[in-house]
Amino acid sequence: MTAPLIELNNGTHIPQIGLGTWPLNDDEVEQAVIAAAEAGYRHVDTARKYGNETGVGRGIRNSGVPREQMFVTTKLDGEHQGSDRALAGLDESLGRLGLDYVDLLLIHWPLPARGEFVSTWRTFERLLAEGKTRAIGVSNFKPAHLETLRAETSIVPAVNQVQLSPQIPRLDHRDYDAAHGIVTESWSPLGGSDGGLRSVPALAQIGEQYGKTPGQIVLRWHVQNGLVAIPKSKNPARMAENLDVFDFELSPADLLAIDQLAIGAEPGVDSDSVGH
Ligand SMILES: NC(=O)c1ccc[n+]([C@@H]2O[C@H](COP(=O)([O-])OP(=O)(O)OC[C@H]3O[C@@H](n4cnc5c(N)ncnc54)[C@H](OP(=O)(O)O)[C@@H]3O)[C@@H](O)[C@H]2O)c1
């Protein structure tokens, strides 16, 4: 099974489900990428900050999947924001990955207090033109940060990757992204490692109707909301489970019931300490 593709605003395509790789180390991630490729994954999410780009690159090479069939995302960390540092940052990531280009390059956090995400974005525009990445995007950007980019730069981000799940639905981000042709990508799509979301009884009850697990119900919710999701698993059976969400459809009533799981206040997305 492979995930369907979603078209990005520059005509490139991203598989709707990808493999998250934080906090796997190089050796673990190499095995995970090989197993994921075997299960049908064609999309891997990493970041300079994860310290595992070398293992991701090894996994891709040893998976037997041709490089051009694997969609690879990496993210530039805060220390490499700024025009020249961003150039060096991507070069170093490509060196570790053993690749000539990535498919998607993201600014990992806006870090507005540093005031460098606009100059970094201009460098990203250049890297896109040079073919070192097939698409450029951002992560953990609020609509206000995206408005700043819109006012000061020329290319609209293809993707905004944010923490998003039925409990943290970020409707304001999704509305902004949809209005501007930006694909919203969900990190911690299964609610993260604490397992709280996956043990909500309503998800198990809905899952029984479809013969699916709570995790699959949550991922199907992302899919039917038009989101890209990058569930992380190092377990081949759970990886396969997470990709096996394209043979059923949640009813409108079930989608609405899952929407009710939203918690009130949503965590911020722009601090130094957020996310991985
Ligand atoms: N841009 C950012 O700032 C940012 C921040 C955080 C994360 N991310 C990215 O998003 C990815 C995913 O987020 P995440 O890892 O925080 O959370 P997640 O994918 O929502 O959840 C991962 C956890 O769920 C478990 N799991 C996976 N599939 C399962 C299943 N079918 N049933 C039961 N448990 C399952 C995993 O354990 P096992 O491995 O044992 O299966 C792991 O403990 C990361 O790996 C990273 O690539 C980006």
mmCIF file of C-alpha atoms and ligand atoms in Angstrom:
data_model
loop_
_atom_site.group_PDB
_atom_site.id
_atom_site.type_symbol
_atom_site.label_atom_id
_atom_site.label_comp_id
_atom_site.label_asym_id
_atom_site.label_seq_id
_atom_site.Cartn_x
_atom_site.Cartn_y
_atom_site.Cartn_z
ATOM 1 C CA MET A 1 0.000 0.000 0.000
ATOM 2 C CA THR A 2 1.203 3.528 -0.757
ATOM 3 C CA ALA A 3 -0.322 6.824 0.344
ATOM 4 C CA PRO A 4 -2.085 9.042 -2.183
ATOM 5 C CA LEU A 5 -0.293 12.189 -3.301
ATOM 6 C CA ILE A 6 -1.313 15.749 -2.497
ATOM 7 C CA GLU A 7 -0.313 18.496 -4.928
ATOM 8 C CA LEU A 8 1.704 21.356 -3.464
ATOM 9 C CA ASN A 9 1.411 24.942 -4.693
ATOM 10 C CA ASN A 10 4.448 24.625 -6.980
ATOM 11 C CA GLY A 11 3.181 21.474 -8.698
ATOM 12 C CA THR A 12 5.251 18.954 -6.752
ATOM 13 C CA HIS A 13 3.454 16.145 -4.940
ATOM 14 C CA ILE A 14 3.732 14.912 -1.359
ATOM 15 C CA PRO A 15 2.516 11.506 -0.106
ATOM 16 C CA GLN A 16 -0.244 12.173 2.417
ATOM 17 C CA ILE A 17 1.286 9.888 5.067
ATOM 18 C CA GLY A 18 4.998 9.959 5.834
ATOM 19 C CA LEU A 19 7.257 8.442 8.466
ATOM 20 C CA GLY A 20 8.160 10.660 11.435
ATOM 21 C CA THR A 21 11.665 9.972 12.698
ATOM 22 C CA TRP A 22 12.147 11.882 15.957
ATOM 23 C CA PRO A 23 13.618 10.666 18.391
ATOM 24 C CA LEU A 24 15.236 7.767 16.518
ATOM 25 C CA ASN A 25 19.036 7.694 16.339
ATOM 26 C CA ASP A 26 21.006 6.940 13.171
ATOM 27 C CA ASP A 27 20.964 3.159 13.586
ATOM 28 C CA GLU A 28 17.317 2.968 14.639
ATOM 29 C CA VAL A 29 16.189 5.283 11.868
ATOM 30 C CA GLU A 30 18.097 3.366 9.204
ATOM 31 C CA GLN A 31 16.183 0.207 10.130
ATOM 32 C CA ALA A 32 12.921 2.163 10.443
ATOM 33 C CA VAL A 33 13.255 3.707 6.976
ATOM 34 C CA ILE A 34 14.038 0.314 5.424
ATOM 35 C CA ALA A 35 10.991 -1.247 7.133
ATOM 36 C CA ALA A 36 8.801 1.709 6.208
ATOM 37 C CA ALA A 37 9.840 1.537 2.563
ATOM 38 C CA GLU A 38 9.039 -2.173 2.585
ATOM 39 C CA ALA A 39 5.576 -1.355 3.992
ATOM 40 C CA GLY A 40 5.008 1.161 1.176
ATOM 41 C CA TYR A 41 6.080 4.498 2.687
ATOM 42 C CA ARG A 42 7.504 6.938 0.155
ATOM 43 C CA HIS A 43 7.864 9.955 2.466
ATOM 44 C CA VAL A 44 10.285 10.470 5.375
ATOM 45 C CA ASP A 45 10.443 13.454 7.737
ATOM 46 C CA THR A 46 13.707 14.404 9.427
ATOM 47 C CA ALA A 47 15.475 17.541 10.659
ATOM 48 C CA ARG A 48 18.978 18.724 11.301
ATOM 49 C CA LYS A 49 17.991 18.964 14.976
ATOM 50 C CA TYR A 50 17.089 15.252 15.178
ATOM 51 C CA GLY A 51 20.719 14.254 14.644
ATOM 52 C CA ASN A 52 19.621 11.346 12.453
ATOM 53 C CA GLU A 53 19.969 12.590 8.865
ATOM 54 C CA THR A 54 22.912 10.243 8.290
ATOM 55 C CA GLY A 55 20.781 7.242 9.260
ATOM 56 C CA VAL A 56 17.854 8.458 7.161
ATOM 57 C CA GLY A 57 20.160 8.662 4.136
ATOM 58 C CA ARG A 58 21.523 5.163 4.786
ATOM 59 C CA GLY A 59 17.991 3.838 5.162
ATOM 60 C CA ILE A 60 16.908 5.309 1.843
ATOM 61 C CA ARG A 61 19.956 3.932 0.026
ATOM 62 C CA ASN A 62 19.568 0.482 1.581
ATOM 63 C CA SER A 63 15.804 0.318 1.080
ATOM 64 C CA GLY A 64 16.093 -0.435 -2.616
ATOM 65 C CA VAL A 65 13.562 2.320 -3.408
ATOM 66 C CA PRO A 66 14.938 4.647 -6.104
ATOM 67 C CA ARG A 67 15.817 8.029 -4.602
ATOM 68 C CA GLU A 68 13.385 9.894 -6.864
ATOM 69 C CA GLN A 69 10.488 7.819 -5.510
ATOM 70 C CA MET A 70 11.145 8.825 -1.898
ATOM 71 C CA PHE A 71 9.908 12.226 -0.686
ATOM 72 C CA VAL A 72 12.459 13.531 1.843
ATOM 73 C CA THR A 73 11.817 16.477 4.165
ATOM 74 C CA THR A 74 14.427 18.106 6.344
ATOM 75 C CA LYS A 75 14.300 21.225 8.497
ATOM 76 C CA LEU A 76 16.753 24.002 9.138
ATOM 77 C CA ASP A 77 17.309 24.639 12.843
ATOM 78 C CA GLY A 78 17.406 28.015 14.569
ATOM 79 C CA GLU A 79 21.197 28.278 14.655
ATOM 80 C CA HIS A 80 21.256 28.152 10.857
ATOM 81 C CA GLN A 81 18.703 30.885 10.289
ATOM 82 C CA GLY A 82 20.072 33.858 8.356
ATOM 83 C CA SER A 83 21.116 34.139 4.703
ATOM 84 C CA ASP A 84 24.559 32.523 4.624
ATOM 85 C CA ARG A 85 24.024 30.213 7.562
ATOM 86 C CA ALA A 86 20.970 28.773 5.801
ATOM 87 C CA LEU A 87 23.048 27.969 2.716
ATOM 88 C CA ALA A 88 25.631 26.183 4.832
ATOM 89 C CA GLY A 89 22.890 24.474 6.865
ATOM 90 C CA LEU A 90 21.282 22.828 3.845
ATOM 91 C CA ASP A 91 24.655 21.849 2.381
ATOM 92 C CA GLU A 92 25.553 20.105 5.630
ATOM 93 C CA SER A 93 22.173 18.342 5.766
ATOM 94 C CA LEU A 94 22.565 17.151 2.172
ATOM 95 C CA GLY A 95 26.047 15.889 3.035
ATOM 96 C CA ARG A 96 24.739 13.867 5.968
ATOM 97 C CA LEU A 97 21.774 12.557 3.957
ATOM 98 C CA GLY A 98 24.051 11.711 1.020
ATOM 99 C CA LEU A 99 21.589 13.409 -1.322
ATOM 100 C CA ASP A 100 21.879 16.072 -4.034
ATOM 101 C CA TYR A 101 18.519 17.582 -3.130
ATOM 102 C CA VAL A 102 15.670 17.248 -0.663
ATOM 103 C CA ASP A 103 12.015 17.288 -1.652
ATOM 104 C CA LEU A 104 10.920 19.720 1.048
ATOM 105 C CA LEU A 105 13.005 22.114 3.134
ATOM 106 C CA LEU A 106 11.325 23.681 6.158
ATOM 107 C CA ILE A 107 12.245 26.481 8.562
ATOM 108 C CA HIS A 108 11.887 24.476 11.782
ATOM 109 C CA TRP A 109 10.619 27.351 13.979
ATOM 110 C CA PRO A 110 9.962 31.024 13.220
ATOM 111 C CA LEU A 111 11.899 32.232 16.316
ATOM 112 C CA PRO A 112 10.535 35.750 15.783
ATOM 113 C CA ALA A 113 12.714 37.253 18.518
ATOM 114 C CA ARG A 114 15.780 36.557 16.336
ATOM 115 C CA GLY A 115 14.205 38.408 13.426
ATOM 116 C CA GLU A 116 15.796 36.146 10.817
ATOM 117 C CA PHE A 117 13.018 34.077 9.335
ATOM 118 C CA VAL A 118 12.452 36.523 6.458
ATOM 119 C CA SER A 119 16.111 36.555 5.370
ATOM 120 C CA THR A 120 16.177 32.774 5.784
ATOM 121 C CA TRP A 121 13.122 32.488 3.565
ATOM 122 C CA ARG A 122 14.788 34.582 0.840
ATOM 123 C CA THR A 123 17.677 32.120 0.946
ATOM 124 C CA PHE A 124 15.181 29.257 0.689
ATOM 125 C CA GLU A 125 13.766 30.903 -2.465
ATOM 126 C CA ARG A 126 17.280 30.833 -3.901
ATOM 127 C CA LEU A 127 17.831 27.193 -2.883
ATOM 128 C CA LEU A 128 14.565 26.292 -4.613
ATOM 129 C CA ALA A 129 15.672 28.049 -7.800
ATOM 130 C CA GLU A 130 19.001 26.194 -7.642
ATOM 131 C CA GLY A 131 17.234 22.828 -7.402
ATOM 132 C CA LYS A 132 18.645 21.927 -3.994
ATOM 133 C CA THR A 133 15.091 21.429 -2.777
ATOM 134 C CA ARG A 134 11.940 20.706 -4.778
ATOM 135 C CA ALA A 135 9.678 22.683 -2.443
ATOM 136 C CA ILE A 136 10.071 25.060 0.484
ATOM 137 C CA GLY A 137 7.932 25.486 3.551
ATOM 138 C CA VAL A 138 7.804 26.321 7.224
ATOM 139 C CA SER A 139 7.067 24.664 10.529
ATOM 140 C CA ASN A 140 5.472 25.980 13.698
ATOM 141 C CA PHE A 141 4.509 29.249 11.957
ATOM 142 C CA LYS A 142 1.429 31.114 13.150
ATOM 143 C CA PRO A 143 -0.751 32.914 10.608
ATOM 144 C CA ALA A 144 0.884 36.200 11.715
ATOM 145 C CA HIS A 145 4.347 34.869 10.758
ATOM 146 C CA LEU A 146 2.980 33.728 7.414
ATOM 147 C CA GLU A 147 1.517 37.198 6.869
ATOM 148 C CA THR A 148 4.986 38.671 7.417
ATOM 149 C CA LEU A 149 6.410 36.353 4.765
ATOM 150 C CA ARG A 150 3.563 37.272 2.422
ATOM 151 C CA ALA A 151 4.284 40.974 2.817
ATOM 152 C CA GLU A 152 8.062 40.725 2.443
ATOM 153 C CA THR A 153 8.852 37.806 0.125
ATOM 154 C CA SER A 154 7.581 36.407 -3.154
ATOM 155 C CA ILE A 155 7.074 32.643 -2.792
ATOM 156 C CA VAL A 156 4.203 31.303 -0.688
ATOM 157 C CA PRO A 157 5.306 28.385 1.520
ATOM 158 C CA ALA A 158 4.159 25.040 0.123
ATOM 159 C CA VAL A 159 3.651 23.532 3.586
ATOM 160 C CA ASN A 160 3.245 24.584 7.225
ATOM 161 C CA GLN A 161 4.056 21.663 9.563
ATOM 162 C CA VAL A 162 2.438 22.181 12.989
ATOM 163 C CA GLN A 163 1.417 20.128 15.995
ATOM 164 C CA LEU A 164 -2.079 19.010 15.068
ATOM 165 C CA SER A 165 -4.449 16.250 16.133
ATOM 166 C CA PRO A 166 -8.130 15.939 17.023
ATOM 167 C CA GLN A 167 -7.200 17.313 20.461
ATOM 168 C CA ILE A 168 -5.239 20.233 18.964
ATOM 169 C CA PRO A 169 -7.080 20.957 15.703
ATOM 170 C CA ARG A 170 -5.635 24.452 15.007
ATOM 171 C CA LEU A 171 -8.585 25.602 12.946
ATOM 172 C CA ASP A 172 -7.144 29.113 12.624
ATOM 173 C CA HIS A 173 -3.948 27.756 11.047
ATOM 174 C CA ARG A 174 -5.867 25.431 8.740
ATOM 175 C CA ASP A 175 -8.186 28.222 7.603
ATOM 176 C CA TYR A 176 -5.254 30.539 6.881
ATOM 177 C CA ASP A 177 -3.306 27.822 5.064
ATOM 178 C CA ALA A 178 -6.309 26.798 2.957
ATOM 179 C CA ALA A 179 -6.997 30.404 1.969
ATOM 180 C CA HIS A 180 -3.401 30.832 0.774
ATOM 181 C CA GLY A 181 -2.738 27.508 -0.943
ATOM 182 C CA ILE A 182 -0.523 26.151 1.839
ATOM 183 C CA VAL A 183 -0.793 22.452 2.733
ATOM 184 C CA THR A 184 -1.045 21.886 6.487
ATOM 185 C CA GLU A 185 1.061 18.992 7.762
ATOM 186 C CA SER A 186 0.428 17.475 11.205
ATOM 187 C CA TRP A 187 3.249 16.634 13.595
ATOM 188 C CA SER A 188 2.414 14.431 16.578
ATOM 189 C CA PRO A 189 -0.626 13.404 14.498
ATOM 190 C CA LEU A 190 -1.332 10.500 16.886
ATOM 191 C CA GLY A 191 -1.022 12.757 19.924
ATOM 192 C CA GLY A 192 2.653 11.983 20.551
ATOM 193 C CA SER A 193 4.338 9.404 22.716
ATOM 194 C CA ASP A 194 2.175 9.760 25.843
ATOM 195 C CA GLY A 195 -0.616 7.705 24.244
ATOM 196 C CA GLY A 196 -3.428 9.761 25.831
ATOM 197 C CA LEU A 197 -5.273 10.461 22.595
ATOM 198 C CA ARG A 198 -5.071 6.866 21.403
ATOM 199 C CA SER A 199 -6.711 5.621 24.608
ATOM 200 C CA VAL A 200 -9.795 7.862 24.345
ATOM 201 C CA PRO A 201 -12.744 5.385 24.464
ATOM 202 C CA ALA A 202 -14.707 7.155 21.695
ATOM 203 C CA LEU A 203 -11.943 6.320 19.199
ATOM 204 C CA ALA A 204 -12.047 2.624 20.057
ATOM 205 C CA GLN A 205 -15.851 2.650 19.703
ATOM 206 C CA ILE A 206 -15.693 4.330 16.297
ATOM 207 C CA GLY A 207 -12.902 1.972 15.279
ATOM 208 C CA GLU A 208 -15.048 -1.080 16.013
ATOM 209 C CA GLN A 209 -17.523 -0.043 13.299
ATOM 210 C CA TYR A 210 -14.797 0.019 10.673
ATOM 211 C CA GLY A 211 -12.543 -2.764 11.969
ATOM 212 C CA LYS A 212 -9.767 -0.213 12.598
ATOM 213 C CA THR A 213 -7.609 0.735 15.600
ATOM 214 C CA PRO A 214 -7.862 4.093 17.424
ATOM 215 C CA GLY A 215 -4.618 5.200 15.737
ATOM 216 C CA GLN A 216 -6.053 4.420 12.305
ATOM 217 C CA ILE A 217 -9.228 6.359 13.126
ATOM 218 C CA VAL A 218 -7.132 9.376 14.106
ATOM 219 C CA LEU A 219 -5.001 9.166 10.945
ATOM 220 C CA ARG A 220 -8.108 8.807 8.790
ATOM 221 C CA TRP A 221 -9.451 11.992 10.429
ATOM 222 C CA HIS A 222 -6.268 13.786 9.259
ATOM 223 C CA VAL A 223 -6.650 12.330 5.761
ATOM 224 C CA GLN A 224 -10.313 13.326 5.374
ATOM 225 C CA ASN A 225 -9.462 16.820 6.600
ATOM 226 C CA GLY A 226 -6.956 17.145 3.759
ATOM 227 C CA LEU A 227 -3.943 17.151 6.068
ATOM 228 C CA VAL A 228 -0.574 15.473 5.529
ATOM 229 C CA ALA A 229 0.443 13.408 8.582
ATOM 230 C CA ILE A 230 3.812 12.011 9.665
ATOM 231 C CA PRO A 231 3.182 9.393 12.376
ATOM 232 C CA LYS A 232 6.383 8.091 13.928
ATOM 233 C CA SER A 233 6.823 4.426 14.681
ATOM 234 C CA LYS A 234 9.870 2.229 14.983
ATOM 235 C CA ASN A 235 7.684 -0.871 14.989
ATOM 236 C CA PRO A 236 7.088 -2.361 11.503
ATOM 237 C CA ALA A 237 3.600 -3.652 12.398
ATOM 238 C CA ARG A 238 2.502 -0.229 13.644
ATOM 239 C CA MET A 239 4.090 1.460 10.607
ATOM 240 C CA ALA A 240 2.009 -0.765 8.346
ATOM 241 C CA GLU A 241 -1.083 -0.085 10.463
ATOM 242 C CA ASN A 242 -0.538 3.677 10.123
ATOM 243 C CA LEU A 243 -0.432 3.431 6.333
ATOM 244 C CA ASP A 244 -3.500 1.193 6.157
ATOM 245 C CA VAL A 245 -6.047 4.010 6.319
ATOM 246 C CA PHE A 246 -7.069 4.388 2.695
ATOM 247 C CA ASP A 247 -9.665 1.601 2.400
ATOM 248 C CA PHE A 248 -12.461 3.104 4.500
ATOM 249 C CA GLU A 249 -14.245 6.398 5.008
ATOM 250 C CA LEU A 250 -15.373 7.961 8.272
ATOM 251 C CA SER A 251 -18.990 9.136 8.197
ATOM 252 C CA PRO A 252 -19.724 12.855 8.702
ATOM 253 C CA ALA A 253 -21.178 11.974 12.142
ATOM 254 C CA ASP A 254 -17.980 10.170 13.152
ATOM 255 C CA LEU A 255 -15.796 13.028 11.893
ATOM 256 C CA LEU A 256 -17.894 15.383 14.012
ATOM 257 C CA ALA A 257 -17.577 13.113 17.053
ATOM 258 C CA ILE A 258 -13.774 13.131 16.629
ATOM 259 C CA ASP A 259 -13.826 16.941 16.324
ATOM 260 C CA GLN A 260 -15.394 17.007 19.805
ATOM 261 C CA LEU A 261 -12.124 15.695 21.277
ATOM 262 C CA ALA A 262 -10.565 19.161 20.886
ATOM 263 C CA ILE A 263 -9.171 20.530 24.126
ATOM 264 C CA GLY A 264 -9.575 24.250 24.865
ATOM 265 C CA ALA A 265 -6.318 26.172 24.866
ATOM 266 C CA GLU A 266 -3.801 25.085 22.233
ATOM 267 C CA PRO A 267 -0.065 25.049 22.915
ATOM 268 C CA GLY A 268 1.933 27.860 21.341
ATOM 269 C CA VAL A 269 4.019 27.135 18.291
ATOM 270 C CA ASP A 270 6.644 29.845 18.258
ATOM 271 C CA SER A 271 8.854 29.465 21.312
ATOM 272 C CA ASP A 272 12.433 28.210 21.312
ATOM 273 C CA SER A 273 11.468 25.116 23.216
ATOM 274 C CA VAL A 274 8.553 23.879 21.140
ATOM 275 C CA GLY A 275 8.674 20.661 19.211
ATOM 276 C CA HIS A 276 11.381 18.582 17.657
HETATM 277 N N1 LIG B 1 8.192 20.316 13.244
HETATM 278 C C1 LIG B 1 8.284 20.078 14.534
HETATM 279 O O1 LIG B 1 8.559 20.970 15.359
HETATM 280 C C2 LIG B 1 8.047 18.677 15.031
HETATM 281 C C3 LIG B 1 7.846 18.448 16.402
HETATM 282 C C4 LIG B 1 7.625 17.143 16.827
HETATM 283 C C5 LIG B 1 7.589 16.089 15.910
HETATM 284 N N2 LIG B 1 7.808 16.328 14.579
HETATM 285 C C6 LIG B 1 7.782 15.221 13.595
HETATM 286 O O2 LIG B 1 6.533 14.575 13.702
HETATM 287 C C7 LIG B 1 6.733 13.171 13.891
HETATM 288 C C8 LIG B 1 5.591 12.549 14.630
HETATM 289 O O3 LIG B 1 5.371 13.173 15.865
HETATM 290 P P1 LIG B 1 5.603 12.413 17.263
HETATM 291 O O4 LIG B 1 6.632 11.351 17.085
HETATM 292 O O5 LIG B 1 5.811 13.459 18.287
HETATM 293 O O6 LIG B 1 4.178 11.782 17.595
HETATM 294 P P2 LIG B 1 3.166 10.706 16.949
HETATM 295 O O7 LIG B 1 3.612 10.275 15.610
HETATM 296 O O8 LIG B 1 1.828 11.301 17.113
HETATM 297 O O9 LIG B 1 3.263 9.510 17.975
HETATM 298 C C9 LIG B 1 4.400 8.691 18.062
HETATM 299 C C10 LIG B 1 4.173 7.708 19.202
HETATM 300 O O10 LIG B 1 3.065 6.877 18.900
HETATM 301 C C11 LIG B 1 3.468 5.510 18.908
HETATM 302 N N3 LIG B 1 2.707 4.880 17.810
HETATM 303 C C12 LIG B 1 2.914 5.038 16.493
HETATM 304 N N4 LIG B 1 1.986 4.369 15.786
HETATM 305 C C13 LIG B 1 1.165 3.779 16.670
HETATM 306 C C14 LIG B 1 0.021 2.954 16.547
HETATM 307 N N5 LIG B 1 -0.464 2.623 15.356
HETATM 308 N N6 LIG B 1 -0.584 2.513 17.690
HETATM 309 C C15 LIG B 1 -0.083 2.837 18.903
HETATM 310 N N7 LIG B 1 0.993 3.626 19.080
HETATM 311 C C16 LIG B 1 1.617 4.098 17.973
HETATM 312 C C17 LIG B 1 4.950 5.503 18.715
HETATM 313 O O11 LIG B 1 5.561 4.403 19.347
HETATM 314 P P3 LIG B 1 6.354 3.243 18.512
HETATM 315 O O12 LIG B 1 7.500 3.908 17.815
HETATM 316 O O13 LIG B 1 6.797 2.294 19.587
HETATM 317 O O14 LIG B 1 5.356 2.641 17.571
HETATM 318 C C18 LIG B 1 5.362 6.801 19.422
HETATM 319 O O15 LIG B 1 5.473 6.601 20.831
HETATM 320 C C19 LIG B 1 8.095 13.121 14.615
HETATM 321 O O16 LIG B 1 8.643 11.850 14.590
HETATM 322 C C20 LIG B 1 8.861 14.166 13.827
HETATM 323 O O17 LIG B 1 9.302 13.614 12.593
HETATM 324 C C21 LIG B 1 8.017 17.616 14.135
#
